[in-house]
Structures are given as C-alpha cells and as structure tokens.
C-alpha cells in the first residue's frame, strides 16, 4: 500500500541531504603516493665549472714556471745592434745569440751558449758548460768552457783558461789560442791554427792545419796531408791512413812513432 503521508516524505528527503559536504579544492592523492624530491642536479655541474675555471689557469701557470726554471732557453738576434748592457744568463741556462756586426758581453754563468754571430765581437765572461760558434769572421774571448765546438769559419777565439776542456773544430780557417791544460783537440776541417800550453790527445783528420803546443802533447794522430805540429814533448805519434807530407817536431823525450803513408816526418829540434 502506497504511503501517502506527505510530512513523512519531507522528513526522509531532509535526512538524505543532511550529511556533510565532501571536501573540495585540491587533487586527490592515494595514501601510498609521495611527493617527488626537489631537483638540484644542475647545481654541482655549475659549481664544478667555476672551480675548474679558477684552478686550471693557476695550475698551468705553476707548471709553466717550474718548467721555465728547469730548462731556460732563450734566443736573441741583435740584427747588427751593439749593446752596452751585458747579457747575463740564468744559472745553467741555454742561450743563442745571432746577428751581424754586433759587439756584446755575455756572462755565461755555467750555461750553454751558442753564437751564430757574423762579423761580430763577443766577450764571454765566467764559466760555460759548452760554447758553440757557428758564424763567421767573429772574434770571441771566453774565460773558460768545458767544451768548445767551432763549426763556423774564419773565426778567432781566445780562451783564458782551458782547464781540461775539450776542443773541436769542424769549420775551416779558424784561429784558436788558449792557456792551461786541455783534455783533447779534434781538427776535422782544414786550415785551422791552434796554440795551447798542453793537450792530452790531438787528432787531425783533414789537411793544412798548424798546431803549436808549448808543453806536452800526449798522443798525436795525423791523417791526410800538409799538417804541422810542434810540441815540447810527445808520447806517441801515429800517421794514419793515406797520410803524406805531414811534419811533427818535438824538443824532449823519445816518442813512439807509427808511420803509414809517405813523406811523413818526426823531427827533434
């Protein structure tokens, strides 16, 4: 039987809408959902970039400075200029001087010096580990060098003290004068002139050279032709290969002589 009580119907409708309204305004999240962490990944690459930008130039400068101290190499071409200011090498440095018509003073300071000068005058003070002369028509005065190598031509070199130094001439027409004792002399080019106090070993492998030693010569080997050697005394003389027209003159002693070739003479004066 249908219920037609209107008041009861009104009460039922009112009770159905009397509950609280559902919340509104925000999205629905499941209970197991967690918010993602904040992204900070870009911060470290940026910081690393700025750190490297600061440190790399500093490290490069330090390494360059250490390398420069260990191996100091410099080159100077005067281009014909004359300087009143002496050039001073750093201790143990390697230095090369070039130019035409220059007049320079160089403090060697246990360095390695190369002269490519032409028609110049160079005064080298102090001690050199090595001195190389590659130019021509240059006058060089040097206090002392452990090793002197001349590959240029027409140069005049004066050494104040040989001090067991080693001398080598691969250029022609050079004049060399030294005082004191030298360990060795090698003449592999022609037409050189050498004066010394004493030399342990002399080797001449070209022609037309003149060697004058006021003291002991030690051992002497001569090849090719037209070489003349004068010594106060000489231990051994060897004329090697196809040598000819060479003359050795000594004052005291009895040298041991080995001859080959022809017309080679050993004379006591």
PDB file of C-alpha atoms in Angstrom:
ATOM      1  CA  UNK A   1       0.000   0.000   0.000  1.00  0.00           C
ATOM      2  CA  UNK A   2       1.392   3.239  -1.049  1.00  0.00           C
ATOM      3  CA  UNK A   3       2.401   5.573   1.742  1.00  0.00           C
ATOM      4  CA  UNK A   4       0.866   8.979   1.000  1.00  0.00           C
ATOM      5  CA  UNK A   5       1.944  10.727   4.199  1.00  0.00           C
ATOM      6  CA  UNK A   6       3.460  13.955   2.843  1.00  0.00           C
ATOM      7  CA  UNK A   7       5.139  15.025   6.068  1.00  0.00           C
ATOM      8  CA  UNK A   8       6.960  11.707   6.359  1.00  0.00           C
ATOM      9  CA  UNK A   9       8.216  12.082   2.795  1.00  0.00           C
ATOM     10  CA  UNK A  10       9.570  15.526   3.528  1.00  0.00           C
ATOM     11  CA  UNK A  11      11.432  14.248   6.591  1.00  0.00           C
ATOM     12  CA  UNK A  12      13.089  11.442   4.519  1.00  0.00           C
ATOM     13  CA  UNK A  13      14.287  13.897   1.893  1.00  0.00           C
ATOM     14  CA  UNK A  14      15.695  16.237   4.515  1.00  0.00           C
ATOM     15  CA  UNK A  15      17.560  13.390   6.234  1.00  0.00           C
ATOM     16  CA  UNK A  16      19.240  12.388   2.853  1.00  0.00           C
ATOM     17  CA  UNK A  17      20.781  15.852   2.350  1.00  0.00           C
ATOM     18  CA  UNK A  18      21.702  16.487   5.936  1.00  0.00           C
ATOM     19  CA  UNK A  19      25.237  14.900   5.799  1.00  0.00           C
ATOM     20  CA  UNK A  20      28.442  16.961   5.480  1.00  0.00           C
ATOM     21  CA  UNK A  21      29.563  18.050   2.027  1.00  0.00           C
ATOM     22  CA  UNK A  22      32.714  16.363   0.607  1.00  0.00           C
ATOM     23  CA  UNK A  23      35.911  18.484   0.636  1.00  0.00           C
ATOM     24  CA  UNK A  24      36.775  20.451  -2.498  1.00  0.00           C
ATOM     25  CA  UNK A  25      39.704  22.457  -3.935  1.00  0.00           C
ATOM     26  CA  UNK A  26      42.665  20.007  -4.135  1.00  0.00           C
ATOM     27  CA  UNK A  27      43.500  16.939  -6.174  1.00  0.00           C
ATOM     28  CA  UNK A  28      43.002  13.509  -4.784  1.00  0.00           C
ATOM     29  CA  UNK A  29      46.124  11.585  -3.728  1.00  0.00           C
ATOM     30  CA  UNK A  30      46.350   7.943  -2.965  1.00  0.00           C
ATOM     31  CA  UNK A  31      47.652   7.089   0.501  1.00  0.00           C
ATOM     32  CA  UNK A  32      50.784   5.458  -0.977  1.00  0.00           C
ATOM     33  CA  UNK A  33      51.789   8.416  -3.107  1.00  0.00           C
ATOM     34  CA  UNK A  34      54.770  10.566  -2.059  1.00  0.00           C
ATOM     35  CA  UNK A  35      55.823  13.894  -3.499  1.00  0.00           C
ATOM     36  CA  UNK A  36      58.909  13.776  -5.789  1.00  0.00           C
ATOM     37  CA  UNK A  37      62.124  15.300  -4.365  1.00  0.00           C
ATOM     38  CA  UNK A  38      63.188  18.768  -5.423  1.00  0.00           C
ATOM     39  CA  UNK A  39      65.567  18.738  -8.434  1.00  0.00           C
ATOM     40  CA  UNK A  40      69.040  20.007  -7.526  1.00  0.00           C
ATOM     41  CA  UNK A  41      71.127  18.184 -10.199  1.00  0.00           C
ATOM     42  CA  UNK A  42      72.162  21.341 -12.074  1.00  0.00           C
ATOM     43  CA  UNK A  43      73.868  22.898  -9.055  1.00  0.00           C
ATOM     44  CA  UNK A  44      77.006  20.669  -8.982  1.00  0.00           C
ATOM     45  CA  UNK A  45      77.976  20.966 -12.695  1.00  0.00           C
ATOM     46  CA  UNK A  46      77.730  24.738 -12.403  1.00  0.00           C
ATOM     47  CA  UNK A  47      79.875  24.789  -9.263  1.00  0.00           C
ATOM     48  CA  UNK A  48      82.406  22.408 -10.821  1.00  0.00           C
ATOM     49  CA  UNK A  49      82.685  24.632 -13.902  1.00  0.00           C
ATOM     50  CA  UNK A  50      83.510  27.711 -11.845  1.00  0.00           C
ATOM     51  CA  UNK A  51      86.020  25.804  -9.678  1.00  0.00           C
ATOM     52  CA  UNK A  52      87.852  24.477 -12.752  1.00  0.00           C
ATOM     53  CA  UNK A  53      87.786  27.899 -14.388  1.00  0.00           C
ATOM     54  CA  UNK A  54      89.690  29.258 -11.385  1.00  0.00           C
ATOM     55  CA  UNK A  55      92.082  26.375 -10.674  1.00  0.00           C
ATOM     56  CA  UNK A  56      93.168  25.388 -14.206  1.00  0.00           C
ATOM     57  CA  UNK A  57      94.883  28.724 -15.061  1.00  0.00           C
ATOM     58  CA  UNK A  58      96.638  28.682 -11.682  1.00  0.00           C
ATOM     59  CA  UNK A  59      97.898  25.119 -12.174  1.00  0.00           C
ATOM     60  CA  UNK A  60      99.016  25.930 -15.712  1.00  0.00           C
ATOM     61  CA  UNK A  61     100.980  28.937 -14.513  1.00  0.00           C
ATOM     62  CA  UNK A  62     102.683  26.883 -11.786  1.00  0.00           C
ATOM     63  CA  UNK A  63     103.694  24.115 -14.207  1.00  0.00           C
ATOM     64  CA  UNK A  64     104.976  26.650 -16.738  1.00  0.00           C
ATOM     65  CA  UNK A  65     107.005  28.370 -14.059  1.00  0.00           C
ATOM     66  CA  UNK A  66     108.611  25.117 -12.904  1.00  0.00           C
ATOM     67  CA  UNK A  67     109.445  24.146 -16.478  1.00  0.00           C
ATOM     68  CA  UNK A  68     110.955  27.546 -17.166  1.00  0.00           C
ATOM     69  CA  UNK A  69     113.234  27.273 -14.151  1.00  0.00           C
ATOM     70  CA  UNK A  70     114.412  23.763 -15.069  1.00  0.00           C
ATOM     71  CA  UNK A  71     115.101  24.460 -18.731  1.00  0.00           C
ATOM     72  CA  UNK A  72     115.601  28.089 -19.569  1.00  0.00           C
ATOM     73  CA  UNK A  73     116.134  28.544 -23.285  1.00  0.00           C
ATOM     74  CA  UNK A  74     116.427  31.935 -24.937  1.00  0.00           C
ATOM     75  CA  UNK A  75     117.268  33.256 -28.366  1.00  0.00           C
ATOM     76  CA  UNK A  76     118.406  36.748 -29.251  1.00  0.00           C
ATOM     77  CA  UNK A  77     119.187  38.219 -32.636  1.00  0.00           C
ATOM     78  CA  UNK A  78     120.866  41.588 -32.386  1.00  0.00           C
ATOM     79  CA  UNK A  79     120.425  42.318 -36.072  1.00  0.00           C
ATOM     80  CA  UNK A  80     123.606  44.377 -36.136  1.00  0.00           C
ATOM     81  CA  UNK A  81     122.886  46.302 -32.937  1.00  0.00           C
ATOM     82  CA  UNK A  82     125.519  46.934 -30.280  1.00  0.00           C
ATOM     83  CA  UNK A  83     124.541  46.855 -26.617  1.00  0.00           C
ATOM     84  CA  UNK A  84     126.355  48.477 -23.698  1.00  0.00           C
ATOM     85  CA  UNK A  85     124.361  46.329 -21.254  1.00  0.00           C
ATOM     86  CA  UNK A  86     125.901  42.872 -20.623  1.00  0.00           C
ATOM     87  CA  UNK A  87     123.723  39.831 -21.183  1.00  0.00           C
ATOM     88  CA  UNK A  88     123.556  37.658 -18.053  1.00  0.00           C
ATOM     89  CA  UNK A  89     122.431  34.061 -18.393  1.00  0.00           C
ATOM     90  CA  UNK A  90     120.449  32.388 -15.655  1.00  0.00           C
ATOM     91  CA  UNK A  91     122.445  29.654 -13.976  1.00  0.00           C
ATOM     92  CA  UNK A  92     122.667  26.649 -16.283  1.00  0.00           C
ATOM     93  CA  UNK A  93     120.557  28.270 -18.993  1.00  0.00           C
ATOM     94  CA  UNK A  94     120.751  27.642 -22.738  1.00  0.00           C
ATOM     95  CA  UNK A  95     121.207  30.788 -24.811  1.00  0.00           C
ATOM     96  CA  UNK A  96     121.647  31.537 -28.510  1.00  0.00           C
ATOM     97  CA  UNK A  97     122.952  34.848 -29.862  1.00  0.00           C
ATOM     98  CA  UNK A  98     122.790  35.826 -33.512  1.00  0.00           C
ATOM     99  CA  UNK A  99     123.343  38.949 -35.548  1.00  0.00           C
ATOM    100  CA  UNK A 100     125.736  40.813 -37.798  1.00  0.00           C
ATOM    101  CA  UNK A 101     128.280  43.374 -36.703  1.00  0.00           C
ATOM    102  CA  UNK A 102     127.351  43.115 -33.022  1.00  0.00           C
ATOM    103  CA  UNK A 103     129.549  43.891 -30.022  1.00  0.00           C
ATOM    104  CA  UNK A 104     128.300  42.071 -26.931  1.00  0.00           C
ATOM    105  CA  UNK A 105     129.354  40.915 -23.484  1.00  0.00           C
ATOM    106  CA  UNK A 106     127.749  37.765 -22.081  1.00  0.00           C
ATOM    107  CA  UNK A 107     128.033  36.416 -18.529  1.00  0.00           C
ATOM    108  CA  UNK A 108     127.817  32.656 -19.122  1.00  0.00           C
ATOM    109  CA  UNK A 109     127.088  31.546 -15.533  1.00  0.00           C
ATOM    110  CA  UNK A 110     127.587  27.795 -16.145  1.00  0.00           C
ATOM    111  CA  UNK A 111     125.316  27.984 -19.172  1.00  0.00           C
ATOM    112  CA  UNK A 112     125.281  26.548 -22.681  1.00  0.00           C
ATOM    113  CA  UNK A 113     125.996  29.273 -25.218  1.00  0.00           C
ATOM    114  CA  UNK A 114     125.591  29.182 -28.994  1.00  0.00           C
ATOM    115  CA  UNK A 115     126.922  32.036 -31.139  1.00  0.00           C
ATOM    116  CA  UNK A 116     125.521  32.427 -34.643  1.00  0.00           C
ATOM    117  CA  UNK A 117     127.127  35.833 -34.994  1.00  0.00           C
ATOM    118  CA  UNK A 118     128.829  37.114 -38.133  1.00  0.00           C
ATOM    119  CA  UNK A 119     131.446  39.887 -38.298  1.00  0.00           C
ATOM    120  CA  UNK A 120     130.942  40.420 -34.580  1.00  0.00           C
ATOM    121  CA  UNK A 121     132.905  40.732 -31.352  1.00  0.00           C
ATOM    122  CA  UNK A 122     131.708  38.759 -28.329  1.00  0.00           C
ATOM    123  CA  UNK A 123     133.244  38.763 -24.854  1.00  0.00           C
ATOM    124  CA  UNK A 124     132.117  35.781 -22.753  1.00  0.00           C
ATOM    125  CA  UNK A 125     132.804  36.085 -19.026  1.00  0.00           C
ATOM    126  CA  UNK A 126     132.614  33.369 -16.401  1.00  0.00           C
ATOM    127  CA  UNK A 127     132.367  29.618 -16.968  1.00  0.00           C
ATOM    128  CA  UNK A 128     130.407  27.928 -19.765  1.00  0.00           C
ATOM    129  CA  UNK A 129     129.470  24.274 -19.809  1.00  0.00           C
ATOM    130  CA  UNK A 130     129.580  24.481 -23.599  1.00  0.00           C
ATOM    131  CA  UNK A 131     130.310  27.123 -26.220  1.00  0.00           C
ATOM    132  CA  UNK A 132     129.357  26.594 -29.858  1.00  0.00           C
ATOM    133  CA  UNK A 133     130.473  29.006 -32.558  1.00  0.00           C
ATOM    134  CA  UNK A 134     128.622  28.692 -35.862  1.00  0.00           C
ATOM    135  CA  UNK A 135     129.090  32.062 -37.504  1.00  0.00           C
ATOM    136  CA  UNK A 136     131.988  33.510 -39.465  1.00  0.00           C
ATOM    137  CA  UNK A 137     134.558  36.285 -39.120  1.00  0.00           C
ATOM    138  CA  UNK A 138     133.758  36.732 -35.431  1.00  0.00           C
ATOM    139  CA  UNK A 139     136.195  37.472 -32.590  1.00  0.00           C
ATOM    140  CA  UNK A 140     135.369  35.662 -29.348  1.00  0.00           C
ATOM    141  CA  UNK A 141     137.091  35.971 -25.991  1.00  0.00           C
ATOM    142  CA  UNK A 142     135.946  33.448 -23.372  1.00  0.00           C
ATOM    143  CA  UNK A 143     137.117  32.931 -19.802  1.00  0.00           C
ATOM    144  CA  UNK A 144     136.568  29.164 -19.698  1.00  0.00           C
ATOM    145  CA  UNK A 145     134.366  26.452 -21.212  1.00  0.00           C
ATOM    146  CA  UNK A 146     134.274  22.714 -20.595  1.00  0.00           C
ATOM    147  CA  UNK A 147     133.638  22.131 -24.285  1.00  0.00           C
ATOM    148  CA  UNK A 148     134.233  24.425 -27.265  1.00  0.00           C
ATOM    149  CA  UNK A 149     132.923  23.462 -30.698  1.00  0.00           C
ATOM    150  CA  UNK A 150     133.597  25.606 -33.758  1.00  0.00           C
ATOM    151  CA  UNK A 151     131.664  24.791 -36.919  1.00  0.00           C
ATOM    152  CA  UNK A 152     131.866  28.234 -38.475  1.00  0.00           C
ATOM    153  CA  UNK A 153     134.805  29.576 -40.463  1.00  0.00           C
ATOM    154  CA  UNK A 154     137.274  32.424 -40.313  1.00  0.00           C
ATOM    155  CA  UNK A 155     136.737  32.998 -36.577  1.00  0.00           C
ATOM    156  CA  UNK A 156     139.304  33.967 -33.934  1.00  0.00           C
ATOM    157  CA  UNK A 157     138.769  32.504 -30.458  1.00  0.00           C
ATOM    158  CA  UNK A 158     140.822  33.217 -27.340  1.00  0.00           C
ATOM    159  CA  UNK A 159     140.244  31.208 -24.166  1.00  0.00           C
ATOM    160  CA  UNK A 160     141.822  32.463 -20.964  1.00  0.00           C
ATOM    161  CA  UNK A 161     141.985  29.049 -19.240  1.00  0.00           C
ATOM    162  CA  UNK A 162     141.372  25.643 -20.833  1.00  0.00           C
ATOM    163  CA  UNK A 163     141.021  23.768 -17.520  1.00  0.00           C
ATOM    164  CA  UNK A 164     140.880  20.252 -19.028  1.00  0.00           C
ATOM    165  CA  UNK A 165     138.438  21.405 -21.660  1.00  0.00           C
ATOM    166  CA  UNK A 166     137.617  19.599 -24.909  1.00  0.00           C
ATOM    167  CA  UNK A 167     138.158  21.419 -28.206  1.00  0.00           C
ATOM    168  CA  UNK A 168     136.578  20.500 -31.529  1.00  0.00           C
ATOM    169  CA  UNK A 169     136.836  22.253 -34.914  1.00  0.00           C
ATOM    170  CA  UNK A 170     134.525  21.198 -37.739  1.00  0.00           C
ATOM    171  CA  UNK A 171     134.824  24.532 -39.518  1.00  0.00           C
ATOM    172  CA  UNK A 172     137.789  25.734 -41.541  1.00  0.00           C
ATOM    173  CA  UNK A 173     140.189  28.652 -41.325  1.00  0.00           C
ATOM    174  CA  UNK A 174     139.717  29.315 -37.592  1.00  0.00           C
ATOM    175  CA  UNK A 175     142.346  30.558 -35.135  1.00  0.00           C
ATOM    176  CA  UNK A 176     142.266  29.398 -31.518  1.00  0.00           C
ATOM    177  CA  UNK A 177     144.533  30.356 -28.616  1.00  0.00           C
ATOM    178  CA  UNK A 178     144.267  29.066 -25.060  1.00  0.00           C
ATOM    179  CA  UNK A 179     146.259  28.848 -21.848  1.00  0.00           C
ATOM    180  CA  UNK A 180     146.388  25.956 -19.407  1.00  0.00           C
ATOM    181  CA  UNK A 181     145.865  22.247 -19.946  1.00  0.00           C
ATOM    182  CA  UNK A 182     143.324  20.837 -22.431  1.00  0.00           C
ATOM    183  CA  UNK A 183     141.968  17.293 -22.423  1.00  0.00           C
ATOM    184  CA  UNK A 184     141.600  16.917 -26.190  1.00  0.00           C
ATOM    185  CA  UNK A 185     141.757  18.657 -29.549  1.00  0.00           C
ATOM    186  CA  UNK A 186     139.984  17.413 -32.684  1.00  0.00           C
ATOM    187  CA  UNK A 187     140.508  19.098 -36.059  1.00  0.00           C
ATOM    188  CA  UNK A 188     138.166  17.640 -38.676  1.00  0.00           C
ATOM    189  CA  UNK A 189     138.273  20.597 -41.078  1.00  0.00           C
ATOM    190  CA  UNK A 190     141.159  22.170 -42.928  1.00  0.00           C
ATOM    191  CA  UNK A 191     143.302  25.228 -42.377  1.00  0.00           C
ATOM    192  CA  UNK A 192     142.886  25.740 -38.615  1.00  0.00           C
ATOM    193  CA  UNK A 193     145.507  27.297 -36.308  1.00  0.00           C
ATOM    194  CA  UNK A 194     145.730  26.268 -32.633  1.00  0.00           C
ATOM    195  CA  UNK A 195     148.066  27.372 -29.827  1.00  0.00           C
ATOM    196  CA  UNK A 196     147.927  25.781 -26.361  1.00  0.00           C
ATOM    197  CA  UNK A 197     150.055  25.048 -23.292  1.00  0.00           C
ATOM    198  CA  UNK A 198     149.421  21.276 -23.157  1.00  0.00           C
ATOM    199  CA  UNK A 199     146.960  18.780 -24.629  1.00  0.00           C
ATOM    200  CA  UNK A 200     146.458  15.121 -23.706  1.00  0.00           C
ATOM    201  CA  UNK A 201     145.240  13.936 -27.088  1.00  0.00           C
ATOM    202  CA  UNK A 202     145.309  15.502 -30.566  1.00  0.00           C
ATOM    203  CA  UNK A 203     143.532  14.124 -33.641  1.00  0.00           C
ATOM    204  CA  UNK A 204     143.896  15.809 -37.048  1.00  0.00           C
ATOM    205  CA  UNK A 205     141.737  14.312 -39.792  1.00  0.00           C
ATOM    206  CA  UNK A 206     141.990  16.947 -42.503  1.00  0.00           C
ATOM    207  CA  UNK A 207     144.711  18.980 -44.193  1.00  0.00           C
ATOM    208  CA  UNK A 208     146.601  22.233 -43.845  1.00  0.00           C
ATOM    209  CA  UNK A 209     146.325  22.774 -40.072  1.00  0.00           C
ATOM    210  CA  UNK A 210     149.002  24.131 -37.717  1.00  0.00           C
ATOM    211  CA  UNK A 211     149.205  23.210 -34.012  1.00  0.00           C
ATOM    212  CA  UNK A 212     151.750  24.680 -31.575  1.00  0.00           C
ATOM    213  CA  UNK A 213     151.915  23.313 -28.019  1.00  0.00           C
ATOM    214  CA  UNK A 214     154.456  24.810 -25.621  1.00  0.00           C
ATOM    215  CA  UNK A 215     154.289  21.765 -23.298  1.00  0.00           C
ATOM    216  CA  UNK A 216     153.328  18.109 -23.590  1.00  0.00           C
ATOM    217  CA  UNK A 217     151.216  16.812 -26.463  1.00  0.00           C
ATOM    218  CA  UNK A 218     150.406  13.339 -25.155  1.00  0.00           C
ATOM    219  CA  UNK A 219     149.141  11.227 -28.064  1.00  0.00           C
ATOM    220  CA  UNK A 220     149.030  12.576 -31.614  1.00  0.00           C
ATOM    221  CA  UNK A 221     147.205  11.109 -34.616  1.00  0.00           C
ATOM    222  CA  UNK A 222     147.558  12.740 -38.045  1.00  0.00           C
ATOM    223  CA  UNK A 223     145.862  11.847 -41.306  1.00  0.00           C
ATOM    224  CA  UNK A 224     145.562  13.453 -44.749  1.00  0.00           C
ATOM    225  CA  UNK A 225     148.310  15.899 -45.672  1.00  0.00           C
ATOM    226  CA  UNK A 226     150.238  19.115 -45.081  1.00  0.00           C
ATOM    227  CA  UNK A 227     149.681  19.313 -41.324  1.00  0.00           C
ATOM    228  CA  UNK A 228     152.366  20.620 -38.957  1.00  0.00           C
ATOM    229  CA  UNK A 229     152.509  20.012 -35.196  1.00  0.00           C
ATOM    230  CA  UNK A 230     155.080  21.385 -32.748  1.00  0.00           C
ATOM    231  CA  UNK A 231     155.307  20.146 -29.146  1.00  0.00           C
ATOM    232  CA  UNK A 232     157.811  20.369 -26.335  1.00  0.00           C
ATOM    233  CA  UNK A 233     157.292  16.619 -25.852  1.00  0.00           C
ATOM    234  CA  UNK A 234     155.006  13.997 -27.333  1.00  0.00           C
ATOM    235  CA  UNK A 235     154.342  10.448 -26.124  1.00  0.00           C
ATOM    236  CA  UNK A 236     153.103   8.777 -29.311  1.00  0.00           C
ATOM    237  CA  UNK A 237     152.818   9.810 -32.959  1.00  0.00           C
ATOM    238  CA  UNK A 238     150.685   7.952 -35.492  1.00  0.00           C
ATOM    239  CA  UNK A 239     150.418   8.830 -39.165  1.00  0.00           C
ATOM    240  CA  UNK A 240     147.177   7.135 -40.133  1.00  0.00           C
ATOM    241  CA  UNK A 241     145.727   6.011 -43.435  1.00  0.00           C
ATOM    242  CA  UNK A 242     146.965   7.580 -46.658  1.00  0.00           C
ATOM    243  CA  UNK A 243     148.636  10.489 -44.916  1.00  0.00           C
ATOM    244  CA  UNK A 244     151.538  12.304 -46.542  1.00  0.00           C
ATOM    245  CA  UNK A 245     153.674  15.440 -46.253  1.00  0.00           C
ATOM    246  CA  UNK A 246     152.976  15.865 -42.523  1.00  0.00           C
ATOM    247  CA  UNK A 247     155.602  17.087 -40.028  1.00  0.00           C
ATOM    248  CA  UNK A 248     155.828  16.666 -36.252  1.00  0.00           C
ATOM    249  CA  UNK A 249     158.552  18.492 -34.335  1.00  0.00           C
ATOM    250  CA  UNK A 250     159.356  17.931 -30.647  1.00  0.00           C
ATOM    251  CA  UNK A 251     162.040  19.082 -28.220  1.00  0.00           C
ATOM    252  CA  UNK A 252     162.434  16.481 -25.459  1.00  0.00           C
ATOM    253  CA  UNK A 253     161.681  12.784 -24.966  1.00  0.00           C
ATOM    254  CA  UNK A 254     161.560   9.767 -27.255  1.00  0.00           C
ATOM    255  CA  UNK A 255     158.113   9.407 -28.792  1.00  0.00           C
ATOM    256  CA  UNK A 256     156.806   6.118 -30.110  1.00  0.00           C
ATOM    257  CA  UNK A 257     156.156   6.617 -33.819  1.00  0.00           C
ATOM    258  CA  UNK A 258     153.839   4.597 -36.063  1.00  0.00           C
ATOM    259  CA  UNK A 259     154.087   5.516 -39.721  1.00  0.00           C
ATOM    260  CA  UNK A 260     151.952   4.853 -42.732  1.00  0.00           C
ATOM    261  CA  UNK A 261     151.539   6.835 -45.898  1.00  0.00           C
ATOM    262  CA  UNK A 262     154.553   8.618 -47.315  1.00  0.00           C
ATOM    263  CA  UNK A 263     156.858  11.544 -46.697  1.00  0.00           C
ATOM    264  CA  UNK A 264     155.778  11.972 -43.073  1.00  0.00           C
ATOM    265  CA  UNK A 265     158.491  13.276 -40.737  1.00  0.00           C
ATOM    266  CA  UNK A 266     159.122  13.358 -36.990  1.00  0.00           C
ATOM    267  CA  UNK A 267     161.974  15.705 -36.087  1.00  0.00           C
ATOM    268  CA  UNK A 268     163.674  16.619 -32.822  1.00  0.00           C
ATOM    269  CA  UNK A 269     164.738  20.237 -32.703  1.00  0.00           C
TER     270      UNK A 269
END
